[in-house]
């Protein structure tokens, strides 16, 4: 029976699991996008989102709390310098998981986990409608409608 097993233990003891999640979260913060298995990505999302929420408030206490989770000065500095200003207005949901298929060696379900605000493809502003090139057909129709009132 699975009583009181609320999260995925990832087949590891608690210290190994904490070290794994700390390393994955440091890699995610430093590189903004990593490729891993779906199970690790879901566990990482539950681990790193509260850490990112703590980074919204830049105090000594929040920096120490984030450092206790990440265990890396460089990742903590990167989180407070570059990530926190971009996610300041976002109420949650800082990570996105996109499934990429199966690993060739063992068939594990793979995915890409990324920070939402750092993907330029999804965050690109839509092009304005007047910047769209006109087709030849619409130009010809416009020319005939302009010529008709001029003849009257």
Coordinates of C-alpha atoms in Angstrom, one line a residue:
X1 CA 0.0 0.0 0.0
X2 CA 1.1 3.5 -0.7
X3 CA 0.1 5.3 2.5
X4 CA 1.6 8.7 2.9
X5 CA 3.6 8.6 -0.3
X6 CA 2.5 11.9 -1.7
X7 CA 5.4 12.6 -4.1
X8 CA 7.6 10.6 -6.4
X9 CA 10.6 9.2 -4.6
X10 CA 12.4 8.7 -7.9
X11 CA 13.9 5.4 -6.7
X12 CA 16.4 7.1 -4.4
X13 CA 17.0 7.7 -0.7
X14 CA 16.1 11.1 0.6
X15 CA 19.6 12.6 0.6
X16 CA 20.3 11.4 -2.9
X17 CA 16.9 12.8 -4.1
X18 CA 17.5 16.2 -2.4
X19 CA 20.9 16.4 -4.1
X20 CA 19.5 15.4 -7.5
X21 CA 16.7 18.0 -7.3
X22 CA 19.1 20.7 -6.1
X23 CA 21.4 20.0 -9.1
X24 CA 18.6 19.9 -11.6
X25 CA 17.2 23.2 -10.3
X26 CA 20.6 24.8 -10.5
X27 CA 20.9 23.6 -14.1
X28 CA 17.4 24.9 -14.9
X29 CA 18.1 28.3 -13.4
X30 CA 21.5 28.7 -15.1
X31 CA 20.5 27.3 -18.6
X32 CA 16.8 28.2 -18.6
X33 CA 16.0 24.9 -20.3
X34 CA 17.0 21.3 -19.7
X35 CA 16.2 17.9 -21.1
X36 CA 15.3 15.1 -18.6
X37 CA 12.8 12.4 -17.9
X38 CA 9.2 13.3 -17.3
X39 CA 9.2 11.9 -13.7
X40 CA 12.2 14.0 -12.8
X41 CA 10.8 17.1 -14.5
X42 CA 7.5 16.8 -12.5
X43 CA 9.4 16.4 -9.3
X44 CA 11.7 19.3 -10.2
X45 CA 8.7 21.5 -11.0
X46 CA 7.3 20.9 -7.5
X47 CA 10.7 21.6 -6.0
X48 CA 11.8 24.7 -8.0
X49 CA 8.5 26.7 -8.2
X50 CA 8.4 27.6 -4.4
X51 CA 12.1 28.5 -4.7
X52 CA 11.3 30.9 -7.5
X53 CA 8.4 32.4 -5.6
X54 CA 10.8 33.1 -2.6
X55 CA 13.1 35.0 -5.0
X56 CA 10.5 37.6 -5.7
X57 CA 11.3 39.3 -2.4
X58 CA 15.0 40.3 -2.4
X59 CA 15.9 40.2 1.3
X60 CA 18.8 38.5 3.1
X61 CA 16.4 36.0 4.6
X62 CA 14.9 35.0 1.3
X63 CA 18.4 34.7 -0.3
X64 CA 19.5 32.4 2.6
X65 CA 16.4 30.3 2.2
X66 CA 16.9 29.9 -1.6
X67 CA 20.6 29.1 -1.1
X68 CA 19.6 26.3 1.4
X69 CA 17.5 24.7 -1.4
X70 CA 19.9 25.3 -4.3
X71 CA 23.3 24.9 -2.6
X72 CA 25.0 27.1 -5.3
X73 CA 26.0 30.7 -5.0
X74 CA 26.1 31.2 -8.8
X75 CA 22.6 29.8 -9.3
X76 CA 21.2 31.9 -6.4
X77 CA 22.8 35.1 -7.8
X78 CA 21.4 34.2 -11.3
X79 CA 18.0 33.6 -9.9
X80 CA 17.8 37.0 -8.0
X81 CA 19.5 39.0 -10.8
X82 CA 17.9 37.8 -14.0
X83 CA 15.0 35.5 -13.3
X84 CA 13.2 37.3 -10.5
X85 CA 12.7 40.6 -12.3
X86 CA 11.0 38.9 -15.2
X87 CA 8.6 36.7 -13.1
X88 CA 7.7 39.5 -10.7
X89 CA 4.2 39.9 -12.1
X90 CA 3.5 36.3 -12.7
X91 CA 1.4 34.7 -9.9
X92 CA 2.8 31.2 -10.4
X93 CA 3.5 28.6 -13.1
X94 CA 7.1 29.5 -13.8
X95 CA 8.0 26.2 -15.5
X96 CA 6.7 24.5 -18.7
X97 CA 7.1 20.8 -19.4
X98 CA 7.1 19.8 -23.1
X99 CA 7.3 16.1 -23.9
X100 CA 9.9 15.2 -26.6
X101 CA 9.5 11.4 -27.0
X102 CA 11.3 8.4 -25.8
X103 CA 15.0 7.8 -25.0
X104 CA 16.7 5.4 -27.4
X105 CA 18.6 3.3 -24.8
X106 CA 15.9 2.4 -22.3
X107 CA 12.7 3.9 -23.7
X108 CA 12.2 6.4 -20.9
X109 CA 9.7 9.1 -21.5
X110 CA 11.8 12.3 -22.1
X111 CA 10.8 15.9 -21.9
X112 CA 12.1 19.5 -21.9
X113 CA 11.5 21.7 -18.9
X114 CA 12.0 25.4 -19.3
X115 CA 11.3 28.7 -17.5
X116 CA 8.3 30.2 -19.2
X117 CA 9.5 33.8 -19.5
X118 CA 12.7 32.9 -21.2
X119 CA 11.3 31.3 -24.3
X120 CA 11.4 33.8 -27.2
X121 CA 9.2 31.7 -29.5
X122 CA 6.2 31.7 -27.2
X123 CA 6.7 35.3 -26.0
X124 CA 7.1 36.9 -29.4
X125 CA 4.7 39.8 -29.9
X126 CA 2.1 39.1 -32.7
X127 CA 2.8 41.0 -35.9
X128 CA 0.5 44.0 -36.6
X129 CA -2.2 43.5 -39.3
X130 CA -1.1 46.5 -41.4
X131 CA 2.5 45.1 -41.6
X132 CA 1.1 42.1 -43.6
X133 CA 2.0 42.2 -47.3
X134 CA -1.0 42.8 -49.5
X135 CA -1.9 40.3 -52.2
X136 CA -2.2 41.2 -55.8
X137 CA -5.9 40.5 -55.8
X138 CA -6.6 42.9 -53.0
X139 CA -4.5 45.7 -54.7
X140 CA -6.5 45.2 -57.9
X141 CA -9.8 45.3 -56.1
X142 CA -8.7 48.5 -54.2
X143 CA -7.6 50.2 -57.5
X144 CA -10.9 49.5 -59.2
X145 CA -12.9 50.8 -56.2
X146 CA -10.8 54.0 -56.1
X147 CA -11.2 54.5 -59.9
X148 CA -15.0 54.1 -59.8
X149 CA -15.8 57.2 -57.6
X150 CA -13.3 59.3 -59.6
X151 CA -15.2 58.7 -62.9
X152 CA -18.6 59.8 -61.4

